[in-house]
C-alpha positions as a LaTeX table, in Angstrom:
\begin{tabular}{lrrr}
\hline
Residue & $x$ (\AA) & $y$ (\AA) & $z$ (\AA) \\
\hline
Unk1 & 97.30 & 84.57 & 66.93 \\
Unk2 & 97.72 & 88.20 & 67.33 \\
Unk3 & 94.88 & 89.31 & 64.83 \\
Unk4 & 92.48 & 86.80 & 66.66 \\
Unk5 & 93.61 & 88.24 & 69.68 \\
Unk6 & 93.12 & 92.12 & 68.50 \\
Unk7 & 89.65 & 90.84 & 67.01 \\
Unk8 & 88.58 & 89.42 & 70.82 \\
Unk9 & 89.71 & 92.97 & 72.09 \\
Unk10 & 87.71 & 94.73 & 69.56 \\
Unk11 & 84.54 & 92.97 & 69.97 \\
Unk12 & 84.82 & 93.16 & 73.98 \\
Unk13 & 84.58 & 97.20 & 73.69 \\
Unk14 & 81.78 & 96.77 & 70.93 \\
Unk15 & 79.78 & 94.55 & 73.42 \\
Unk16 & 80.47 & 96.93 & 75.94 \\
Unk17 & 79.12 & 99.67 & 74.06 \\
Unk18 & 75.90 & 97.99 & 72.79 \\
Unk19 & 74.71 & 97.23 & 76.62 \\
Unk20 & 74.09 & 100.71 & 76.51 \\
Unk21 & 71.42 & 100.07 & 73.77 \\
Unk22 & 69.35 & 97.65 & 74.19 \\
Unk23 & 67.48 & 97.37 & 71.34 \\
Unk24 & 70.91 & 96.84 & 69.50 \\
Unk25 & 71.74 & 93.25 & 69.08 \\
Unk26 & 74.86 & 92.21 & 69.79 \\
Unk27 & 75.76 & 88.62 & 67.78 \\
Unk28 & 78.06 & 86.85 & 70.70 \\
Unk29 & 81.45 & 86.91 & 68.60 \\
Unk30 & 79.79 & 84.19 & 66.36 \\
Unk31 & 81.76 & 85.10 & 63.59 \\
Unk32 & 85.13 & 84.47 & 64.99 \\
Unk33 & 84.03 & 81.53 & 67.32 \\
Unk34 & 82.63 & 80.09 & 63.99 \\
Unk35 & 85.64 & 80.17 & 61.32 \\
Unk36 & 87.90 & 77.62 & 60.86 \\
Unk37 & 91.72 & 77.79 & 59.19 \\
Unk38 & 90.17 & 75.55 & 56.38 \\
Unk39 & 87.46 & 78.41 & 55.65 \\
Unk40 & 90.30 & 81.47 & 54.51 \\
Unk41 & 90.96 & 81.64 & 50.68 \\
Unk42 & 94.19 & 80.48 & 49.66 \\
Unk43 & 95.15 & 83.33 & 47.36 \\
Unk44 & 95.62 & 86.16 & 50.04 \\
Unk45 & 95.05 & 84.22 & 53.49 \\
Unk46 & 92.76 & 86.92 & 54.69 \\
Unk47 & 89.48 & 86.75 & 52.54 \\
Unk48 & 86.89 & 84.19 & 53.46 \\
Unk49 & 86.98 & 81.13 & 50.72 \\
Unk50 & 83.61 & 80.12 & 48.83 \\
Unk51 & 82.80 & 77.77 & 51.92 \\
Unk52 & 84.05 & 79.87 & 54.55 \\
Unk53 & 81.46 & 82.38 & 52.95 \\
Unk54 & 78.95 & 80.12 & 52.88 \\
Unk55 & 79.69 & 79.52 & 56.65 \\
Unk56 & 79.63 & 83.14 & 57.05 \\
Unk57 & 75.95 & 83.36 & 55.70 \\
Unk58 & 74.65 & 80.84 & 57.96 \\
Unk59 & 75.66 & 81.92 & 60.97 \\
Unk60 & 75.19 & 85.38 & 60.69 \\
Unk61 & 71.56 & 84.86 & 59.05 \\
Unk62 & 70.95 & 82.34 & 61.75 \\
Unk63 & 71.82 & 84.69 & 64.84 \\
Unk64 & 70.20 & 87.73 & 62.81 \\
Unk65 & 66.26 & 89.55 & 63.48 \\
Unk66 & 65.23 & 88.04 & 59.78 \\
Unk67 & 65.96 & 84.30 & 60.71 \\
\hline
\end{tabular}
């Protein structure tokens, strides 16, 4: 809980600092609203697993410029 927590921290002061650019898109914390427990690799419980990368592609291509 404490990493998602510092992670919600983080991205508030990078939100805050993109409204000063507007052209800069920021991506609405998709990536951490998006990952699920079931989505970490098993072998260091950090790194994304083959689905939870997978996930990761979609929904940052989706909320990207190129999509």
């Amino acid at each position: 809980m404490r990493t998602r927590g510092r992670t919600i921290a983080f991205n508030t002061v990078l939100r805050e600092e993109w409204a000063a650019y507007p052209l800069c898109p920021y991506d609405d914390d998709v990536t951490v609203n998006q990952f699920s427990r079931s989505q970490i690799s098993k072998l260091d419980y950090f790194h994304p697993s083959l689905s939870g990368q997978a996930a990761l592609a979609h929904v940052t291509w989706t909320h990207s410029w190129w999509s």
